[in-house]
Amino acid sequence: MKKLINDPRAVVDESVEGFGLAHAGLVEVHLDPLYVTRRGGAVQGKVGLVSGGGSGHEPLHAGYVGQGMLDAAVPGAVFTSPTPDQILPATRAADGGAGVVHIVKNYTGDVLNFETAAELCEAEGIEVRSVLVNDDVAVEDSLYTAGRRGVAGTVLVEKIAGAAAERGDPLDAVEAVANKVVAAVRSMGLALTPCTVPHAGKPSFELAEDEIEIGIGIHGEPGRKRVGLEPADALTEHLLTPVVEDLGLRGGEKVLVFVNGMGGTPLSELYIVYRRAAQLLAERGASVERSLVGNYTTSLEMQGCSITVLRLDDELTALWDAPVRTPALRWGV
């Protein structure tokens, strides 16, 4: 195992500490318990947004703390849910008096721990709503979930709900727009190589040189099928077709297309995937109105990608375009 680390047991703490130093103008890092907040604390009168999950998916979630997105993020150990005693103070810190929305990826540990933290918050008088992201069309009931997994579509939920909160929408409206995105977004991913969790010291699964896993989760969970190496255009079709079919996309509809790298894939290859995805959508009569390409929801150093499609309307487009200033997403500010 070759990694730029010191002690495998200290990877998350040291990484988050470095993240805080690198982005000190945007975020504050709290070390005991570990969570990240927007610089300057909660905005009074604004609905707070909190998300989190296992580390190893950077920049998700701490990279999306800031104006127009999250007010706090809670990093767990690598591929492991954060604990309620982290989520509780993060929620307190995000509360500006208008309530807080928890954005939770559908993994059993995340769901249970955020539920526990929400109950503790309610007991303190903080009104909390939870939005469950389950955009992965690949499989039902994986190793980590009951139902579909939450994957890269989480970034779009956080951005759009964050914009609604930033413009002053009340708690019910922010929750509603987050759920609107969840209902309109679908994703699917593939792996060219496995990844290595630092404290495990060995790859999380095995793939032959000429094999690709279709439908993986962001922890390297197995997917729908294992296939031989194919050209990028064919692999793109393997991902996009189930996404579009599950979404029920019709000709004439407007979409946002998000090609996400899993951590070890160069941008040049992600743009080849985006190129074919855009072509396939055009052939179906869909109009690609917005795009995002890059490493935004990763699985450590895994080589691979995912494709996410969001059905757009005027409201979601305007909220996507709204100003955002975080370590990982910035425009319009």
mmCIF file of N, CA and C in Angstrom, residues 18 142 168 189 191 233 237 251:
data_model
loop_
_atom_site.group_PDB
_atom_site.id
_atom_site.type_symbol
_atom_site.label_atom_id
_atom_site.label_comp_id
_atom_site.label_asym_id
_atom_site.label_seq_id
_atom_site.Cartn_x
_atom_site.Cartn_y
_atom_site.Cartn_z
ATOM 1 N N GLY A 18 -5.912 19.599 7.886
ATOM 2 C CA GLY A 18 -5.303 20.249 6.736
ATOM 3 C C GLY A 18 -6.318 20.964 5.867
ATOM 4 N N SER A 142 -28.253 -3.211 -0.895
ATOM 5 C CA SER A 142 -26.850 -3.600 -1.028
ATOM 6 C C SER A 142 -26.282 -3.984 0.339
ATOM 7 N N GLY A 168 -33.604 32.443 1.698
ATOM 8 C CA GLY A 168 -34.519 32.733 2.787
ATOM 9 C C GLY A 168 -35.767 31.891 2.843
ATOM 10 N N GLY A 189 -22.767 4.054 -11.369
ATOM 11 C CA GLY A 189 -21.317 4.153 -11.487
ATOM 12 C C GLY A 189 -20.664 2.854 -11.887
ATOM 13 N N ALA A 191 -16.512 0.801 -11.782
ATOM 14 C CA ALA A 191 -15.141 0.793 -11.277
ATOM 15 C C ALA A 191 -14.229 0.100 -12.269
ATOM 16 N N ASP A 233 -17.274 4.614 -24.928
ATOM 17 C CA ASP A 233 -18.639 4.873 -25.410
ATOM 18 C C ASP A 233 -19.592 3.766 -24.978
ATOM 19 N N GLU A 237 -22.793 3.980 -22.202
ATOM 20 C CA GLU A 237 -24.157 3.528 -22.477
ATOM 21 C C GLU A 237 -24.641 2.569 -21.384
ATOM 22 N N GLY A 251 -38.497 12.792 -24.539
ATOM 23 C CA GLY A 251 -37.985 13.794 -25.468
ATOM 24 C C GLY A 251 -38.530 15.167 -25.146
#
